[in-house]
Protein backbone atom coordinates (compact mmCIF):
# COMPACT_ATOMS: atom_id res chain seq x y z
CA UNK A 1 0.00 0.00 0.00
CA UNK A 2 1.16 3.50 -0.86
CA UNK A 3 -0.09 6.55 0.96
CA UNK A 4 0.04 9.95 -0.69
CA UNK A 5 -0.36 13.13 1.31
CA UNK A 6 -0.81 16.38 -0.56
CA UNK A 7 -0.39 19.96 0.52
CA UNK A 8 -0.05 23.40 -0.99
CA UNK A 9 -3.41 24.07 -2.55
CA UNK A 10 -5.28 27.27 -2.04
CA UNK A 11 -6.61 30.45 -3.57
CA UNK A 12 -4.43 32.55 -5.82
CA UNK A 13 -4.96 35.39 -8.25
CA UNK A 14 -4.42 34.98 -11.98
CA UNK A 15 -0.73 35.22 -12.75
CA UNK A 16 0.21 33.97 -9.32
CA UNK A 17 2.05 30.85 -8.25
CA UNK A 18 1.52 27.84 -6.04
CA UNK A 19 3.61 24.81 -5.23
CA UNK A 20 1.93 21.52 -4.52
CA UNK A 21 3.68 18.80 -2.58
CA UNK A 22 2.96 15.09 -2.44
CA UNK A 23 4.71 12.96 0.16
CA UNK A 24 4.68 9.23 -0.46
CA UNK A 25 4.96 6.59 2.22
CA UNK A 26 4.29 2.92 2.70
CA UNK A 27 5.35 0.26 0.24
CA UNK A 28 6.80 2.60 -2.32
CA UNK A 29 9.27 0.35 -4.05
CA UNK A 30 8.69 -0.34 -7.74
CA UNK A 31 6.74 2.88 -8.24
CA UNK A 32 7.46 3.75 -11.85
CA UNK A 33 5.80 7.11 -12.30
CA UNK A 34 4.34 9.78 -10.09
CA UNK A 35 2.23 12.56 -11.38
CA UNK A 36 -0.42 15.15 -10.90
CA UNK A 37 -3.94 15.00 -12.25
CA UNK A 38 -6.68 17.55 -11.98
CA UNK A 39 -10.42 17.49 -12.27
CA UNK A 40 -12.75 20.43 -12.61
CA UNK A 41 -16.51 20.10 -12.08
CA UNK A 42 -18.15 18.44 -15.06
CA UNK A 43 -14.84 17.59 -16.67
CA UNK A 44 -12.72 14.50 -17.03
CA UNK A 45 -9.80 13.98 -14.76
CA UNK A 46 -6.73 14.81 -16.79
CA UNK A 47 -3.03 14.29 -16.45
CA UNK A 48 -1.23 17.54 -15.74
CA UNK A 49 2.34 16.39 -15.31
CA UNK A 50 4.27 13.26 -14.49
CA UNK A 51 7.79 12.24 -13.62
CA UNK A 52 9.30 8.79 -13.92
CA UNK A 53 11.66 7.15 -11.48
CA UNK A 54 14.41 8.07 -13.91
CA UNK A 55 13.46 11.73 -13.93
CA UNK A 56 11.74 11.94 -17.30
CA UNK A 57 8.88 14.42 -17.29
CA UNK A 58 5.70 14.83 -19.26
CA UNK A 59 3.29 17.74 -19.34
CA UNK A 60 -0.11 18.49 -20.69
CA UNK A 61 0.06 21.01 -23.51
CA UNK A 62 -2.05 23.43 -21.52
CA UNK A 63 0.55 23.75 -18.78
CA UNK A 64 3.82 23.49 -20.68
CA UNK A 65 6.11 26.35 -19.87
CA UNK A 66 4.14 27.25 -16.75
CA UNK A 67 4.22 24.16 -14.55
CA UNK A 68 7.22 22.16 -13.43
CA UNK A 69 7.13 18.73 -11.83
CA UNK A 70 10.08 17.60 -9.75
CA UNK A 71 10.95 15.06 -7.10
CA UNK A 72 13.07 14.79 -4.02
CA UNK A 73 13.97 11.14 -3.66
CA UNK A 74 15.41 11.59 -0.19
CA UNK A 75 12.05 12.88 1.02
CA UNK A 76 9.92 10.65 -1.21
CA UNK A 77 8.16 13.79 -2.28
CA UNK A 78 6.94 15.05 -5.64
CA UNK A 79 6.28 18.70 -6.31
CA UNK A 80 4.29 20.65 -8.81
CA UNK A 81 5.40 24.23 -9.20
CA UNK A 82 2.62 26.20 -10.85
CA UNK A 83 3.42 29.61 -12.26
CA UNK A 84 1.43 32.08 -14.32
CA UNK A 85 -1.76 30.50 -13.10
CA UNK A 86 -4.92 31.00 -15.11
CA UNK A 87 -8.54 30.75 -14.11
CA UNK A 88 -8.85 27.60 -16.20
CA UNK A 89 -6.31 25.95 -13.91
CA UNK A 90 -8.95 25.89 -11.19
CA UNK A 91 -9.55 22.27 -10.23
CA UNK A 92 -9.00 19.66 -7.60
CA UNK A 93 -5.47 18.40 -8.02
CA UNK A 94 -4.64 14.79 -7.22
CA UNK A 95 -1.29 13.18 -6.70
CA UNK A 96 -0.89 9.81 -8.37
CA UNK A 97 1.61 7.01 -8.09
CA UNK A 98 1.65 4.13 -10.54
CA UNK A 99 3.29 0.75 -10.41
CA UNK A 100 3.24 -0.91 -13.80
CA UNK A 101 2.65 -4.66 -13.78
CA UNK A 102 2.69 -5.11 -17.55
CA UNK A 103 1.74 -3.41 -20.78
CA UNK A 104 -1.94 -3.14 -19.84
CA UNK A 105 -1.91 -3.50 -16.09
CA UNK A 106 -0.93 -1.18 -13.28
CA UNK A 107 -1.61 -0.38 -9.68
CA UNK A 108 -2.54 3.22 -9.00
CA UNK A 109 -2.57 5.15 -5.76
CA UNK A 110 -4.18 8.51 -5.25
CA UNK A 111 -3.93 11.36 -2.84
CA UNK A 112 -6.97 12.91 -1.26
CA UNK A 113 -6.96 15.87 -3.61
CA UNK A 114 -6.29 19.51 -2.94
CA UNK A 115 -8.31 22.42 -4.25
CA UNK A 116 -6.59 25.01 -6.39
CA UNK A 117 -8.68 28.06 -7.12
CA UNK A 118 -7.45 30.81 -9.42
CA UNK A 119 -9.66 33.84 -9.13
CA UNK A 120 -9.56 37.59 -8.75
mmCIF file of C-alpha atoms in Angstrom:
data_model
loop_
_atom_site.group_PDB
_atom_site.id
_atom_site.type_symbol
_atom_site.label_atom_id
_atom_site.label_comp_id
_atom_site.label_asym_id
_atom_site.label_seq_id
_atom_site.Cartn_x
_atom_site.Cartn_y
_atom_site.Cartn_z
ATOM 1 C CA UNK A 1 0.000 0.000 0.000
ATOM 2 C CA UNK A 2 1.158 3.498 -0.857
ATOM 3 C CA UNK A 3 -0.089 6.548 0.959
ATOM 4 C CA UNK A 4 0.039 9.954 -0.689
ATOM 5 C CA UNK A 5 -0.363 13.128 1.313
ATOM 6 C CA UNK A 6 -0.809 16.381 -0.559
ATOM 7 C CA UNK A 7 -0.386 19.959 0.517
ATOM 8 C CA UNK A 8 -0.047 23.399 -0.987
ATOM 9 C CA UNK A 9 -3.411 24.070 -2.553
ATOM 10 C CA UNK A 10 -5.280 27.274 -2.036
ATOM 11 C CA UNK A 11 -6.605 30.448 -3.566
ATOM 12 C CA UNK A 12 -4.428 32.545 -5.818
ATOM 13 C CA UNK A 13 -4.960 35.391 -8.250
ATOM 14 C CA UNK A 14 -4.415 34.979 -11.977
ATOM 15 C CA UNK A 15 -0.729 35.217 -12.746
ATOM 16 C CA UNK A 16 0.214 33.972 -9.316
ATOM 17 C CA UNK A 17 2.053 30.849 -8.253
ATOM 18 C CA UNK A 18 1.518 27.842 -6.042
ATOM 19 C CA UNK A 19 3.608 24.812 -5.226
ATOM 20 C CA UNK A 20 1.925 21.521 -4.522
ATOM 21 C CA UNK A 21 3.681 18.796 -2.579
ATOM 22 C CA UNK A 22 2.962 15.092 -2.436
ATOM 23 C CA UNK A 23 4.711 12.963 0.156
ATOM 24 C CA UNK A 24 4.676 9.228 -0.464
ATOM 25 C CA UNK A 25 4.957 6.592 2.219
ATOM 26 C CA UNK A 26 4.290 2.917 2.697
ATOM 27 C CA UNK A 27 5.347 0.257 0.242
ATOM 28 C CA UNK A 28 6.799 2.605 -2.323
ATOM 29 C CA UNK A 29 9.267 0.347 -4.052
ATOM 30 C CA UNK A 30 8.695 -0.337 -7.740
ATOM 31 C CA UNK A 31 6.738 2.881 -8.236
ATOM 32 C CA UNK A 32 7.461 3.745 -11.847
ATOM 33 C CA UNK A 33 5.799 7.113 -12.299
ATOM 34 C CA UNK A 34 4.345 9.779 -10.090
ATOM 35 C CA UNK A 35 2.232 12.563 -11.382
ATOM 36 C CA UNK A 36 -0.425 15.154 -10.896
ATOM 37 C CA UNK A 37 -3.937 15.004 -12.245
ATOM 38 C CA UNK A 38 -6.681 17.546 -11.976
ATOM 39 C CA UNK A 39 -10.421 17.494 -12.267
ATOM 40 C CA UNK A 40 -12.752 20.427 -12.608
ATOM 41 C CA UNK A 41 -16.512 20.097 -12.080
ATOM 42 C CA UNK A 42 -18.147 18.442 -15.057
ATOM 43 C CA UNK A 43 -14.837 17.585 -16.668
ATOM 44 C CA UNK A 44 -12.724 14.497 -17.029
ATOM 45 C CA UNK A 45 -9.795 13.976 -14.757
ATOM 46 C CA UNK A 46 -6.728 14.811 -16.792
ATOM 47 C CA UNK A 47 -3.029 14.295 -16.446
ATOM 48 C CA UNK A 48 -1.233 17.540 -15.744
ATOM 49 C CA UNK A 49 2.342 16.389 -15.310
ATOM 50 C CA UNK A 50 4.273 13.257 -14.493
ATOM 51 C CA UNK A 51 7.789 12.236 -13.622
ATOM 52 C CA UNK A 52 9.300 8.794 -13.915
ATOM 53 C CA UNK A 53 11.657 7.152 -11.484
ATOM 54 C CA UNK A 54 14.409 8.069 -13.912
ATOM 55 C CA UNK A 55 13.456 11.726 -13.928
ATOM 56 C CA UNK A 56 11.740 11.940 -17.298
ATOM 57 C CA UNK A 57 8.876 14.417 -17.288
ATOM 58 C CA UNK A 58 5.703 14.827 -19.264
ATOM 59 C CA UNK A 59 3.287 17.740 -19.342
ATOM 60 C CA UNK A 60 -0.114 18.489 -20.691
ATOM 61 C CA UNK A 61 0.057 21.010 -23.513
ATOM 62 C CA UNK A 62 -2.054 23.428 -21.524
ATOM 63 C CA UNK A 63 0.553 23.753 -18.782
ATOM 64 C CA UNK A 64 3.820 23.485 -20.680
ATOM 65 C CA UNK A 65 6.108 26.354 -19.870
ATOM 66 C CA UNK A 66 4.142 27.253 -16.754
ATOM 67 C CA UNK A 67 4.221 24.155 -14.547
ATOM 68 C CA UNK A 68 7.223 22.157 -13.427
ATOM 69 C CA UNK A 69 7.132 18.734 -11.833
ATOM 70 C CA UNK A 70 10.075 17.596 -9.753
ATOM 71 C CA UNK A 71 10.946 15.064 -7.104
ATOM 72 C CA UNK A 72 13.070 14.789 -4.017
ATOM 73 C CA UNK A 73 13.967 11.140 -3.661
ATOM 74 C CA UNK A 74 15.410 11.590 -0.192
ATOM 75 C CA UNK A 75 12.052 12.875 1.025
ATOM 76 C CA UNK A 76 9.923 10.648 -1.207
ATOM 77 C CA UNK A 77 8.160 13.792 -2.285
ATOM 78 C CA UNK A 78 6.941 15.049 -5.638
ATOM 79 C CA UNK A 79 6.284 18.699 -6.312
ATOM 80 C CA UNK A 80 4.289 20.655 -8.813
ATOM 81 C CA UNK A 81 5.397 24.233 -9.203
ATOM 82 C CA UNK A 82 2.618 26.196 -10.855
ATOM 83 C CA UNK A 83 3.425 29.606 -12.255
ATOM 84 C CA UNK A 84 1.433 32.082 -14.316
ATOM 85 C CA UNK A 85 -1.764 30.503 -13.098
ATOM 86 C CA UNK A 86 -4.923 30.996 -15.107
ATOM 87 C CA UNK A 87 -8.544 30.752 -14.112
ATOM 88 C CA UNK A 88 -8.846 27.604 -16.196
ATOM 89 C CA UNK A 89 -6.309 25.946 -13.907
ATOM 90 C CA UNK A 90 -8.945 25.893 -11.195
ATOM 91 C CA UNK A 91 -9.555 22.274 -10.228
ATOM 92 C CA UNK A 92 -9.001 19.657 -7.598
ATOM 93 C CA UNK A 93 -5.469 18.399 -8.021
ATOM 94 C CA UNK A 94 -4.642 14.794 -7.221
ATOM 95 C CA UNK A 95 -1.292 13.178 -6.697
ATOM 96 C CA UNK A 96 -0.894 9.806 -8.365
ATOM 97 C CA UNK A 97 1.614 7.008 -8.090
ATOM 98 C CA UNK A 98 1.647 4.132 -10.541
ATOM 99 C CA UNK A 99 3.293 0.745 -10.414
ATOM 100 C CA UNK A 100 3.238 -0.908 -13.802
ATOM 101 C CA UNK A 101 2.654 -4.655 -13.780
ATOM 102 C CA UNK A 102 2.690 -5.109 -17.545
ATOM 103 C CA UNK A 103 1.740 -3.406 -20.783
ATOM 104 C CA UNK A 104 -1.941 -3.142 -19.845
ATOM 105 C CA UNK A 105 -1.911 -3.499 -16.086
ATOM 106 C CA UNK A 106 -0.929 -1.179 -13.284
ATOM 107 C CA UNK A 107 -1.614 -0.379 -9.676
ATOM 108 C CA UNK A 108 -2.535 3.216 -9.000
ATOM 109 C CA UNK A 109 -2.566 5.151 -5.765
ATOM 110 C CA UNK A 110 -4.181 8.511 -5.251
ATOM 111 C CA UNK A 111 -3.926 11.357 -2.845
ATOM 112 C CA UNK A 112 -6.972 12.907 -1.265
ATOM 113 C CA UNK A 113 -6.963 15.872 -3.614
ATOM 114 C CA UNK A 114 -6.291 19.509 -2.945
ATOM 115 C CA UNK A 115 -8.306 22.418 -4.246
ATOM 116 C CA UNK A 116 -6.585 25.008 -6.391
ATOM 117 C CA UNK A 117 -8.675 28.061 -7.122
ATOM 118 C CA UNK A 118 -7.445 30.813 -9.419
ATOM 119 C CA UNK A 119 -9.655 33.845 -9.132
ATOM 120 C CA UNK A 120 -9.564 37.592 -8.752
#
